[in-house]
Amino acid sequence: MKIQFLEDECWWGAVVSEALDMPITKDSFVQYDITGMETYKSKGENQTAPLFLSNKGRYIWSDTPFMVTIKDGVFDFSVDNLEINSDGKTLKEAYLNAMSKHFPFENKVPPKDFFVTPQYNTWIELMYEQNQEDILRYANDIINHGFEPGILIIDEGWHEAYGNWKFHTGKFNNPAAMVDELHRLGFKVMLWVIPFISPDGENFRKLQSDTENEHLVRLENGQPALFRWWNGYSFALDMTKKCDRDFLAEQLDILIKQYKIDGFKFDSGNIDGYVSCCNGEISKDATAAERNIAWNDFGRKYAYHEFKDTYNCGGKCIVERLRNKLHTWDSDGLAELIPGGIVQGLLGYPYTCPDMIGGGYFTPFFDRNFKFDSELYIRMAQCSTFFPMMQFSKLPWCTLNEYEKDVVYRFSKLHIQYSDYIYELANNAAKTGEPIIRCMEYEFPACGYEKIKDQFMVGDNLLVAPMLESGVYERTVQIPSGTWTDDKGIKYIGPCTAKIQVPLNRLPFFTKNN
């Protein structure tokens, strides 16, 4: 099915991981695939939804995943069952119309802890060497350097074989005491979980011996499907099956009861992983999209959770993180945070966390030519400050000098200072569906702001304009209509363009005077 652009029409949507290329205009050439087939640039990782939204008030919705090519101002979809709605006049009206019909919100909010203090993830500091001694040292360092305790995520490597959700006895001699100490320090504790099960693990043997239930994702011939993923080959739980949901719930409940674990980071389960497995020969009992949705629906029943790869779960009370970022200024790094956060909100995922400050994609840290960029780290921290959540992994004092560490510290405190406002917006999102992070076009339609990617609105009266360029200490900010006061107390009457100084210790933000 083909759909023509209107004059001066701009579009957002479908694939959060491609947000840097949005808005899509008549001059754009893009190919998106949210079915998971390996034919297009984007395979539907991170958050996706079968939705496009226009600054002219239109939206396009599909009840099924699709592939689409956009060229010369024309959408060419792989499906015909599309709804094209023209009831609105602005991007905001297009979003609200689509949301109210296709993904109304549940009026539920994640725990306030997510929004108040920064989160901490042990991944970049410890990677696969998660262990009790270093995790406790990591947590105590946070406290000793004056940072506030928050949610602490113990990442991949804490467990025995994949699919054996037990603390590794060679790395953790008393995990119950460790969790008790983390709680005493003021942390909530989450553990990394994935739906894969090692073929030679005890839990695979247990599931195979269950003659009453057919566990795991299966091939068409009925045999368990062996997935190739980033850490080898494993079988996978099929969360559309009650027996697999019950099995995983039993394992996680043991961790909650025995060790007082607060929640879980649910990794993988993405659409393209199911589609590409075994050349697409897995059972058609459920679609890849249905398996992904089931994985997300299972995980979000735990109040403390995190997801990264989510299809069509807009409107649900679910904590979403942007995909792993590189330690870089441009694409796949800092430049993607604002566009990604904006498109998350437009697809119905307002409870968002940017990736780990400094980058969460670990391979560059192994490169012998890798050079840590302290300026980049600080600018990523500043850009994250007014997101609903912010997350550290690489700890500031491990790589920054004292002055730089104090700069980051100040912005972690600024996030806490504004947490009541952010949490108020989270509650508003739960009731109205309105995004927390908003692009300028959403709040100020038809003002020429549709292509701005380096500043954003938090709610309707806080404008944030981080510095996103290396070695640059002056930037231009587009001030909308109204009276605004910046972080230094200077007043601006908009609409106007302001050129401001942005030294390393400054994050420009502007509050609208009511």
Short mmCIF file of C-alpha atoms in Angstrom, two decimals:
data_model
loop_
_atom_site.label_atom_id
_atom_site.label_comp_id
_atom_site.label_asym_id
_atom_site.label_seq_id
_atom_site.Cartn_x
_atom_site.Cartn_y
_atom_site.Cartn_z
CA MET A 1 0.00 0.00 0.00
CA LYS A 2 1.31 3.46 -0.92
CA ILE A 3 0.65 6.75 0.86
CA GLN A 4 1.68 10.17 -0.46
CA PHE A 5 3.19 12.92 1.71
CA LEU A 6 1.32 16.20 2.02
CA GLU A 7 3.12 19.46 1.32
CA ASP A 8 5.75 20.20 4.04
CA GLU A 9 4.73 17.08 5.91
CA CYS A 10 7.13 15.53 8.43
CA TRP A 11 6.80 12.11 10.04
CA TRP A 12 8.05 10.35 13.17
CA GLY A 13 7.56 6.80 14.37
CA ALA A 14 7.87 3.03 13.96
CA VAL A 15 11.51 2.50 15.00
CA VAL A 16 13.17 4.26 17.95
CA SER A 17 16.65 3.08 16.91
CA GLU A 18 16.35 5.15 13.70
CA ALA A 19 15.17 8.32 15.46
CA LEU A 20 18.27 10.29 14.46
CA ASP A 21 16.98 10.25 10.87
CA MET A 22 13.64 11.78 11.91
CA PRO A 23 11.60 13.65 11.08
CA ILE A 24 11.16 11.89 7.76
CA THR A 25 10.49 14.33 4.92
CA LYS A 26 9.79 14.03 1.20
CA ASP A 27 13.56 14.17 0.64
CA SER A 28 14.24 11.20 2.94
CA PHE A 29 15.07 7.70 1.80
CA VAL A 30 14.58 5.13 4.55
CA GLN A 31 13.70 1.47 4.84
CA TYR A 32 12.32 0.14 8.09
CA ASP A 33 11.47 -3.40 9.02
CA ILE A 34 9.66 -4.20 12.25
CA THR A 35 8.85 -7.76 11.24
CA GLY A 36 12.43 -8.78 12.03
CA MET A 37 13.38 -9.94 8.56
CA GLU A 38 17.01 -9.21 7.70
CA THR A 39 16.25 -7.29 4.52
CA TYR A 40 16.22 -3.67 5.64
CA LYS A 41 18.50 -1.34 7.58
CA SER A 42 16.48 -1.54 10.77
CA LYS A 43 15.30 -4.91 12.06
CA GLY A 44 13.08 -3.60 14.81
CA GLU A 45 15.44 -3.54 17.78
CA ASN A 46 14.85 -1.27 20.74
CA GLN A 47 11.25 0.00 20.97
CA THR A 48 9.01 -0.30 17.91
CA ALA A 49 5.35 0.15 17.05
CA PRO A 50 3.31 -0.08 13.81
CA LEU A 51 2.71 3.67 13.87
CA PHE A 52 3.75 6.83 12.03
CA LEU A 53 2.74 10.36 13.14
CA SER A 54 2.66 13.54 11.10
CA ASN A 55 3.04 17.23 11.91
CA LYS A 56 -0.06 17.72 9.75
CA GLY A 57 -2.18 15.75 12.22
CA ARG A 58 -2.25 12.45 10.35
CA TYR A 59 -1.31 9.03 11.64
CA ILE A 60 -0.78 5.66 9.97
CA TRP A 61 -1.49 2.53 11.99
CA SER A 62 -1.17 -1.17 11.19
CA ASP A 63 -2.49 -4.08 13.23
CA THR A 64 0.52 -6.15 12.15
CA PRO A 65 4.29 -5.55 11.85
CA PHE A 66 5.41 -4.25 8.47
CA MET A 67 8.28 -3.39 6.18
CA VAL A 68 8.21 0.02 4.57
CA THR A 69 10.26 1.97 2.05
CA ILE A 70 9.95 5.77 2.05
CA LYS A 71 11.23 7.48 -1.07
CA ASP A 72 10.33 10.63 -3.04
CA GLY A 73 7.62 11.53 -0.54
CA VAL A 74 5.81 8.19 -0.74
CA PHE A 75 5.34 5.43 1.86
CA ASP A 76 5.37 1.96 0.30
CA PHE A 77 4.16 -0.56 2.90
CA SER A 78 4.38 -4.35 2.76
CA VAL A 79 0.86 -4.61 4.22
CA ASP A 80 -2.54 -3.31 3.13
CA ASN A 81 -4.41 -3.36 6.44
CA LEU A 82 -3.55 0.24 7.30
CA GLU A 83 -5.58 2.90 9.03
CA ILE A 84 -4.87 6.41 7.76
CA ASN A 85 -6.38 8.96 10.12
CA SER A 86 -6.59 12.68 9.26
CA ASP A 87 -8.71 13.93 12.16
CA GLY A 88 -5.96 16.07 13.69
CA LYS A 89 -4.13 19.21 12.60
CA THR A 90 -0.85 18.89 14.59
CA LEU A 91 1.65 16.27 15.71
CA LYS A 92 0.21 16.38 19.22
CA GLU A 93 -3.32 15.79 17.95
CA ALA A 94 -2.12 12.94 15.71
CA TYR A 95 -0.44 11.28 18.70
CA LEU A 96 -3.38 11.74 21.08
CA ASN A 97 -5.83 10.40 18.48
CA ALA A 98 -3.69 7.33 17.79
CA MET A 99 -2.99 6.73 21.48
CA SER A 100 -6.62 6.98 22.60
CA LYS A 101 -7.72 4.47 19.97
CA HIS A 102 -4.83 2.01 19.77
CA PHE A 103 -2.82 2.11 23.02
CA PRO A 104 -4.72 3.88 25.81
CA PHE A 105 -2.70 4.12 29.01
CA GLU A 106 -3.28 1.95 32.08
CA ASN A 107 -3.10 4.75 34.67
CA LYS A 108 -0.20 2.93 36.35
CA VAL A 109 3.28 4.34 37.02
CA PRO A 110 6.56 2.52 37.75
CA PRO A 111 7.89 2.92 41.33
CA LYS A 112 9.00 6.44 42.16
CA ASP A 113 12.55 5.19 42.83
CA PHE A 114 13.13 5.02 39.07
CA PHE A 115 12.54 8.76 38.70
CA VAL A 116 14.21 10.21 41.80
CA THR A 117 17.84 9.14 42.15
CA PRO A 118 20.20 7.98 39.40
CA GLN A 119 20.39 4.26 38.69
CA TYR A 120 23.63 2.29 38.68
CA ASN A 121 24.51 -0.68 36.49
CA THR A 122 27.60 -2.80 37.18
CA TRP A 123 28.11 -3.75 33.53
CA ILE A 124 30.88 -1.47 32.25
CA GLU A 125 32.96 -1.64 35.43
CA LEU A 126 32.72 -5.43 35.89
CA MET A 127 31.39 -6.78 32.57
CA TYR A 128 31.32 -10.59 32.74
CA GLU A 129 33.25 -10.65 36.02
CA GLN A 130 30.33 -9.83 38.30
CA ASN A 131 31.24 -10.87 41.84
CA GLN A 132 30.24 -10.15 45.42
CA GLU A 133 33.40 -8.35 46.53
CA ASP A 134 33.51 -5.93 43.60
CA ILE A 135 29.77 -5.24 43.64
CA LEU A 136 29.94 -4.23 47.29
CA ARG A 137 32.99 -2.09 46.54
CA TYR A 138 31.07 -0.50 43.62
CA ALA A 139 28.12 0.34 45.88
CA ASN A 140 30.26 1.68 48.73
CA ASP A 141 32.22 3.87 46.30
CA ILE A 142 28.93 5.47 45.24
CA ILE A 143 28.12 6.35 48.83
CA ASN A 144 31.67 7.40 49.73
CA HIS A 145 31.81 9.85 46.82
CA GLY A 146 28.61 11.54 47.97
CA PHE A 147 26.29 10.20 45.27
CA GLU A 148 22.81 9.14 46.32
CA PRO A 149 22.02 5.41 46.38
CA GLY A 150 19.36 4.29 43.93
CA ILE A 151 18.41 1.24 41.90
CA LEU A 152 21.45 -1.01 41.46
CA ILE A 153 21.38 -3.41 38.51
CA ILE A 154 23.72 -6.40 38.74
CA ASP A 155 24.28 -7.27 35.10
CA GLU A 156 25.22 -10.35 33.09
CA GLY A 157 27.58 -12.79 34.76
CA TRP A 158 26.08 -13.04 38.26
CA HIS A 159 24.51 -16.42 37.45
CA GLU A 160 25.52 -19.98 36.74
CA ALA A 161 24.97 -21.25 33.16
CA TYR A 162 22.46 -19.28 31.07
CA GLY A 163 19.01 -20.33 32.18
CA ASN A 164 20.24 -21.38 35.59
CA TRP A 165 19.09 -18.48 37.72
CA LYS A 166 21.33 -19.13 40.70
CA PHE A 167 24.17 -16.98 42.00
CA HIS A 168 27.50 -18.30 40.74
CA THR A 169 29.04 -20.01 43.76
CA GLY A 170 32.56 -19.19 42.62
CA LYS A 171 31.78 -15.46 42.53
CA PHE A 172 29.29 -15.05 45.38
CA ASN A 173 30.04 -16.72 48.70
CA ASN A 174 27.03 -15.21 50.51
CA PRO A 175 24.64 -13.45 48.12
CA ALA A 176 21.97 -13.04 50.80
CA ALA A 177 24.40 -11.05 52.96
CA MET A 178 25.43 -9.01 49.92
CA VAL A 179 21.84 -8.03 49.10
CA ASP A 180 21.16 -7.23 52.77
CA GLU A 181 24.17 -4.90 52.79
CA LEU A 182 23.09 -3.22 49.55
CA HIS A 183 19.65 -2.65 51.04
CA ARG A 184 21.23 -1.26 54.20
CA LEU A 185 23.17 1.21 52.06
CA GLY A 186 19.91 2.36 50.49
CA PHE A 187 19.90 0.51 47.15
CA LYS A 188 17.17 -1.47 45.43
CA VAL A 189 18.68 -4.53 43.73
CA MET A 190 17.81 -5.83 40.26
CA LEU A 191 19.34 -8.81 38.43
CA TRP A 192 19.93 -9.31 34.70
CA VAL A 193 17.69 -12.00 33.17
CA ILE A 194 17.47 -13.41 29.66
CA PRO A 195 15.08 -16.00 28.14
CA PHE A 196 17.90 -18.30 26.95
CA ILE A 197 18.78 -21.69 28.44
CA SER A 198 22.10 -23.44 27.87
CA PRO A 199 21.72 -26.83 26.13
CA ASP A 200 23.93 -28.57 28.69
CA GLY A 201 22.37 -26.92 31.76
CA GLU A 202 20.35 -28.62 34.46
CA ASN A 203 17.24 -26.58 33.69
CA PHE A 204 17.22 -27.71 30.06
CA ARG A 205 17.28 -31.32 31.23
CA LYS A 206 14.48 -30.51 33.67
CA LEU A 207 12.30 -28.97 30.97
CA GLN A 208 13.00 -31.79 28.55
CA SER A 209 11.92 -34.36 31.11
CA ASP A 210 8.55 -32.64 31.65
CA THR A 211 6.30 -35.04 29.72
CA GLU A 212 3.14 -33.03 30.44
CA ASN A 213 4.31 -29.78 28.79
CA GLU A 214 6.16 -28.83 25.64
CA HIS A 215 8.51 -26.13 26.88
CA LEU A 216 10.71 -23.79 24.82
CA VAL A 217 10.45 -22.27 21.36
CA ARG A 218 10.22 -25.17 18.93
CA LEU A 219 11.00 -25.87 15.30
CA GLU A 220 8.25 -26.90 12.90
CA ASN A 221 9.37 -30.51 13.40
CA GLY A 222 8.76 -30.21 17.14
CA GLN A 223 12.40 -30.14 18.26
CA PRO A 224 13.67 -27.28 20.49
CA ALA A 225 15.01 -24.39 18.39
CA LEU A 226 18.67 -23.61 18.98
CA PHE A 227 19.18 -19.84 18.88
CA ARG A 228 22.42 -18.16 17.92
CA TRP A 229 22.79 -15.00 20.01
CA TRP A 230 25.61 -12.69 21.11
CA ASN A 231 26.97 -15.17 23.67
CA GLY A 232 26.70 -18.42 21.78
CA TYR A 233 23.95 -20.97 21.20
CA SER A 234 21.01 -21.56 23.52
CA PHE A 235 17.43 -22.72 23.60
CA ALA A 236 14.78 -20.13 24.48
CA LEU A 237 11.74 -19.97 26.68
CA ASP A 238 8.51 -19.29 24.82
CA MET A 239 6.61 -16.88 27.01
CA THR A 240 3.40 -17.38 25.03
CA LYS A 241 3.29 -20.78 26.78
CA LYS A 242 1.91 -20.89 30.31
CA CYS A 243 4.31 -23.68 31.26
CA ASP A 244 7.33 -21.47 30.43
CA ARG A 245 5.87 -18.46 32.21
CA ASP A 246 5.22 -20.58 35.30
CA PHE A 247 8.71 -22.06 35.14
CA LEU A 248 10.50 -18.70 34.96
CA ALA A 249 8.24 -17.17 37.60
CA GLU A 250 9.18 -20.01 39.93
CA GLN A 251 12.91 -19.36 39.41
CA LEU A 252 12.59 -15.60 39.92
CA ASP A 253 10.34 -15.99 42.95
CA ILE A 254 13.08 -18.02 44.62
CA LEU A 255 15.48 -15.10 44.12
CA ILE A 256 12.92 -12.71 45.60
CA LYS A 257 12.12 -14.87 48.61
CA GLN A 258 15.56 -16.26 49.36
CA TYR A 259 17.68 -13.18 48.62
CA LYS A 260 15.12 -10.31 48.73
CA ILE A 261 15.88 -9.30 45.14
CA ASP A 262 13.70 -6.32 44.19
CA GLY A 263 13.38 -6.85 40.44
CA PHE A 264 14.94 -7.76 37.12
CA LYS A 265 16.46 -6.34 33.96
CA PHE A 266 14.86 -8.35 31.14
CA ASP A 267 17.23 -8.46 28.18
CA SER A 268 16.72 -9.70 24.60
CA GLY A 269 13.43 -11.34 23.51
CA ASN A 270 13.46 -9.05 20.45
CA ILE A 271 11.46 -9.75 17.30
CA ASP A 272 14.38 -10.21 14.92
CA GLY A 273 15.91 -12.83 17.22
CA TYR A 274 12.83 -15.02 16.84
CA VAL A 275 12.48 -14.45 13.09
CA SER A 276 16.10 -15.09 12.16
CA CYS A 277 16.44 -18.19 14.36
CA CYS A 278 17.07 -21.39 12.41
CA ASN A 279 16.38 -19.68 9.06
CA GLY A 280 12.85 -18.89 10.12
CA GLU A 281 11.91 -22.54 10.62
CA ILE A 282 10.54 -22.12 14.14
CA SER A 283 7.00 -23.13 14.98
CA LYS A 284 4.18 -20.92 13.73
CA ASP A 285 2.21 -21.49 16.94
CA ALA A 286 3.01 -17.85 17.75
CA THR A 287 4.46 -14.97 15.76
CA ALA A 288 7.72 -13.26 16.65
CA ALA A 289 5.73 -10.19 17.68
CA GLU A 290 3.51 -12.25 19.97
CA ARG A 291 6.54 -13.85 21.62
CA ASN A 292 8.12 -10.43 22.19
CA ILE A 293 4.92 -8.99 23.66
CA ALA A 294 4.56 -12.02 25.93
CA TRP A 295 8.15 -11.57 27.20
CA ASN A 296 7.40 -7.93 28.01
CA ASP A 297 4.03 -8.66 29.60
CA PHE A 298 5.65 -11.27 31.82
CA GLY A 299 8.44 -8.99 33.01
CA ARG A 300 6.42 -5.90 33.72
CA LYS A 301 4.40 -7.69 36.39
CA TYR A 302 7.48 -7.15 38.56
CA ALA A 303 7.34 -3.55 39.79
CA TYR A 304 11.11 -3.15 39.39
CA HIS A 305 11.99 -4.09 35.82
CA GLU A 306 13.72 -2.79 32.70
CA PHE A 307 13.31 -3.60 29.00
CA LYS A 308 15.12 -2.55 25.85
CA ASP A 309 13.53 -4.45 22.92
CA THR A 310 9.78 -3.97 22.89
CA TYR A 311 7.18 -4.21 20.12
CA ASN A 312 3.80 -2.48 20.32
CA CYS A 313 3.58 -2.10 24.09
CA GLY A 314 2.65 1.57 24.04
CA GLY A 315 0.48 2.70 26.95
CA LYS A 316 1.71 0.00 29.30
CA CYS A 317 3.42 0.61 32.63
CA ILE A 318 6.84 -0.47 31.46
CA VAL A 319 10.35 0.90 32.03
CA GLU A 320 12.22 1.23 28.74
CA ARG A 321 15.89 1.95 28.11
CA LEU A 322 17.35 3.25 24.89
CA ARG A 323 19.53 0.70 23.12
CA ASN A 324 23.23 0.39 23.99
CA LYS A 325 25.23 3.46 22.94
CA LEU A 326 28.84 3.72 21.92
CA HIS A 327 31.30 6.02 23.64
CA THR A 328 30.96 8.52 20.80
CA TRP A 329 29.51 11.92 20.02
CA ASP A 330 27.72 11.08 16.78
CA SER A 331 25.38 8.31 15.61
CA ASP A 332 25.16 5.36 17.98
CA GLY A 333 26.23 7.71 20.77
CA LEU A 334 25.29 11.00 22.40
CA ALA A 335 23.61 12.39 19.26
CA GLU A 336 20.91 9.70 19.49
CA LEU A 337 19.71 10.39 23.04
CA ILE A 338 17.34 13.29 22.39
CA PRO A 339 15.83 11.96 19.11
CA GLY A 340 15.46 8.52 20.70
CA GLY A 341 13.72 9.87 23.79
CA ILE A 342 11.36 11.92 21.65
CA VAL A 343 10.30 8.99 19.45
CA GLN A 344 9.92 6.73 22.50
CA GLY A 345 7.34 9.18 23.82
CA LEU A 346 5.55 9.38 20.47
CA LEU A 347 5.21 5.59 20.37
CA GLY A 348 3.71 5.44 23.86
CA TYR A 349 6.84 4.65 25.89
CA PRO A 350 7.22 7.65 28.25
CA TYR A 351 9.02 5.90 31.15
CA THR A 352 12.39 6.02 29.50
CA CYS A 353 16.01 5.80 30.54
CA PRO A 354 18.82 6.84 28.19
CA ASP A 355 21.63 4.33 27.96
CA MET A 356 24.41 4.21 30.55
CA ILE A 357 26.26 7.51 30.83
CA GLY A 358 29.49 7.28 28.84
CA GLY A 359 28.07 4.45 26.73
CA GLY A 360 26.82 0.97 27.52
CA TYR A 361 28.18 -0.87 24.50
CA PHE A 362 31.22 -2.54 26.01
CA THR A 363 33.42 -3.58 23.05
CA PRO A 364 35.11 -0.17 22.60
CA PHE A 365 36.43 -0.41 26.15
CA PHE A 366 38.35 -3.55 25.11
CA ASP A 367 40.02 -1.82 22.15
CA ARG A 368 43.68 -1.11 22.96
CA ASN A 369 43.41 2.13 20.98
CA PHE A 370 40.34 3.26 22.90
CA LYS A 371 40.63 6.70 24.49
CA PHE A 372 38.18 7.71 27.18
CA ASP A 373 36.66 11.14 26.50
CA SER A 374 35.85 12.88 29.77
CA GLU A 375 34.09 15.75 27.99
CA LEU A 376 31.79 13.27 26.26
CA TYR A 377 31.03 11.57 29.56
CA ILE A 378 30.07 14.90 31.15
CA ARG A 379 27.89 15.94 28.21
CA MET A 380 26.11 12.56 28.29
CA ALA A 381 25.44 13.06 32.00
CA GLN A 382 24.06 16.53 31.32
CA CYS A 383 21.87 15.30 28.46
CA SER A 384 20.47 12.58 30.76
CA THR A 385 19.75 14.95 33.66
CA PHE A 386 16.20 15.89 32.65
CA PHE A 387 15.25 12.53 31.17
CA PRO A 388 12.76 10.66 33.35
CA MET A 389 15.67 8.48 34.49
CA MET A 390 19.44 8.58 34.37
CA GLN A 391 21.81 5.63 34.69
CA PHE A 392 25.50 5.35 35.52
CA SER A 393 27.69 2.33 34.86
CA LYS A 394 31.22 3.65 34.36
CA LEU A 395 31.68 5.49 37.64
CA PRO A 396 32.73 9.15 37.40
CA TRP A 397 35.63 9.02 39.85
CA CYS A 398 37.26 6.09 38.05
CA THR A 399 38.09 8.16 34.97
CA LEU A 400 37.44 11.85 35.68
CA ASN A 401 39.57 14.34 37.58
CA GLU A 402 38.19 15.94 40.74
CA TYR A 403 36.72 18.98 38.96
CA GLU A 404 35.04 16.85 36.28
CA LYS A 405 33.65 14.48 38.90
CA ASP A 406 32.16 17.42 40.80
CA VAL A 407 30.48 18.63 37.60
CA VAL A 408 28.81 15.25 37.11
CA TYR A 409 27.91 15.15 40.79
CA ARG A 410 26.13 18.51 40.49
CA PHE A 411 23.97 17.26 37.64
CA SER A 412 23.07 14.06 39.45
CA LYS A 413 21.81 16.35 42.22
CA LEU A 414 19.95 18.52 39.70
CA HIS A 415 18.07 15.43 38.51
CA ILE A 416 17.04 14.75 42.10
CA GLN A 417 16.04 18.39 42.55
CA TYR A 418 13.61 18.15 39.61
CA SER A 419 12.42 14.61 40.36
CA ASP A 420 9.08 15.73 41.80
CA TYR A 421 8.33 17.57 38.56
CA ILE A 422 9.42 14.57 36.49
CA TYR A 423 7.37 12.18 38.62
CA GLU A 424 4.36 14.47 38.28
CA LEU A 425 4.76 14.20 34.51
CA ALA A 426 5.03 10.41 34.81
CA ASN A 427 1.71 10.35 36.65
CA ASN A 428 0.23 12.66 34.03
CA ALA A 429 1.46 10.29 31.30
CA ALA A 430 -0.26 7.38 33.04
CA LYS A 431 -3.58 9.27 32.92
CA THR A 432 -3.42 11.19 29.64
CA GLY A 433 -0.77 9.35 27.61
CA GLU A 434 1.19 12.55 27.05
CA PRO A 435 4.97 12.03 26.65
CA ILE A 436 7.38 13.30 29.28
CA ILE A 437 10.13 14.07 26.75
CA ARG A 438 8.64 16.09 23.88
CA CYS A 439 9.99 17.56 20.69
CA MET A 440 9.54 21.26 20.00
CA GLU A 441 7.03 20.55 17.24
CA TYR A 442 4.80 18.68 19.69
CA GLU A 443 4.46 21.68 22.01
CA PHE A 444 4.83 24.51 19.47
CA PRO A 445 3.33 23.38 16.16
CA ALA A 446 3.89 25.17 12.87
CA CYS A 447 6.61 27.43 14.31
CA GLY A 448 9.45 26.03 12.20
CA TYR A 449 10.79 23.79 15.00
CA GLU A 450 10.03 20.41 13.45
CA LYS A 451 13.66 19.57 12.58
CA ILE A 452 15.23 20.57 15.92
CA LYS A 453 17.09 17.61 17.46
CA ASP A 454 19.42 19.27 19.96
CA GLN A 455 16.87 20.64 22.44
CA PHE A 456 13.68 19.22 23.92
CA MET A 457 10.78 19.93 26.20
CA VAL A 458 10.17 18.21 29.53
CA GLY A 459 6.45 18.59 29.90
CA ASP A 460 5.09 21.88 28.64
CA ASN A 461 7.16 24.43 30.57
CA LEU A 462 10.77 23.21 30.79
CA LEU A 463 13.06 23.59 27.78
CA VAL A 464 16.43 21.78 27.88
CA ALA A 465 19.29 22.57 25.47
CA PRO A 466 22.38 20.43 26.18
CA MET A 467 25.71 20.82 24.42
CA LEU A 468 26.16 17.87 22.04
CA GLU A 469 29.35 18.84 20.19
CA SER A 470 32.94 18.12 21.16
CA GLY A 471 35.11 21.12 22.01
CA VAL A 472 32.30 23.63 21.45
CA TYR A 473 31.24 25.97 24.23
CA GLU A 474 28.63 28.18 22.58
CA ARG A 475 25.32 27.21 21.08
CA THR A 476 22.11 28.65 19.69
CA VAL A 477 18.78 27.96 21.37
CA GLN A 478 15.37 28.46 19.78
CA ILE A 479 13.19 30.11 22.43
CA PRO A 480 9.44 29.66 21.78
CA SER A 481 6.69 32.15 22.41
CA GLY A 482 6.33 33.28 26.02
CA THR A 483 8.57 34.48 28.83
CA TRP A 484 11.35 32.11 29.87
CA THR A 485 13.98 32.19 32.62
CA ASP A 486 17.21 30.27 32.12
CA ASP A 487 19.40 28.41 34.61
CA LYS A 488 21.30 31.65 35.35
CA GLY A 489 18.17 33.70 36.01
CA ILE A 490 18.26 35.54 32.67
CA LYS A 491 14.84 36.24 31.14
CA TYR A 492 13.97 35.82 27.46
CA ILE A 493 10.88 36.95 25.59
CA GLY A 494 10.08 34.52 22.80
CA PRO A 495 9.93 33.70 20.07
CA CYS A 496 13.60 34.49 19.68
CA THR A 497 16.98 32.97 19.00
CA ALA A 498 19.51 33.08 21.84
CA LYS A 499 23.23 32.49 21.52
CA ILE A 500 24.55 31.34 24.87
CA GLN A 501 27.82 30.22 26.42
CA VAL A 502 27.97 26.56 27.47
CA PRO A 503 31.16 25.82 29.41
CA LEU A 504 31.78 22.28 30.55
CA ASN A 505 29.96 22.86 33.84
CA ARG A 506 26.73 24.21 32.31
CA LEU A 507 23.51 22.57 31.11
CA PRO A 508 21.26 25.30 29.73
CA PHE A 509 17.58 24.95 30.63
CA PHE A 510 14.70 27.40 30.53
CA THR A 511 11.59 27.52 32.67
CA LYS A 512 8.43 29.07 31.25
CA ASN A 513 6.95 31.79 33.43
CA ASN A 514 3.24 31.17 33.86
#
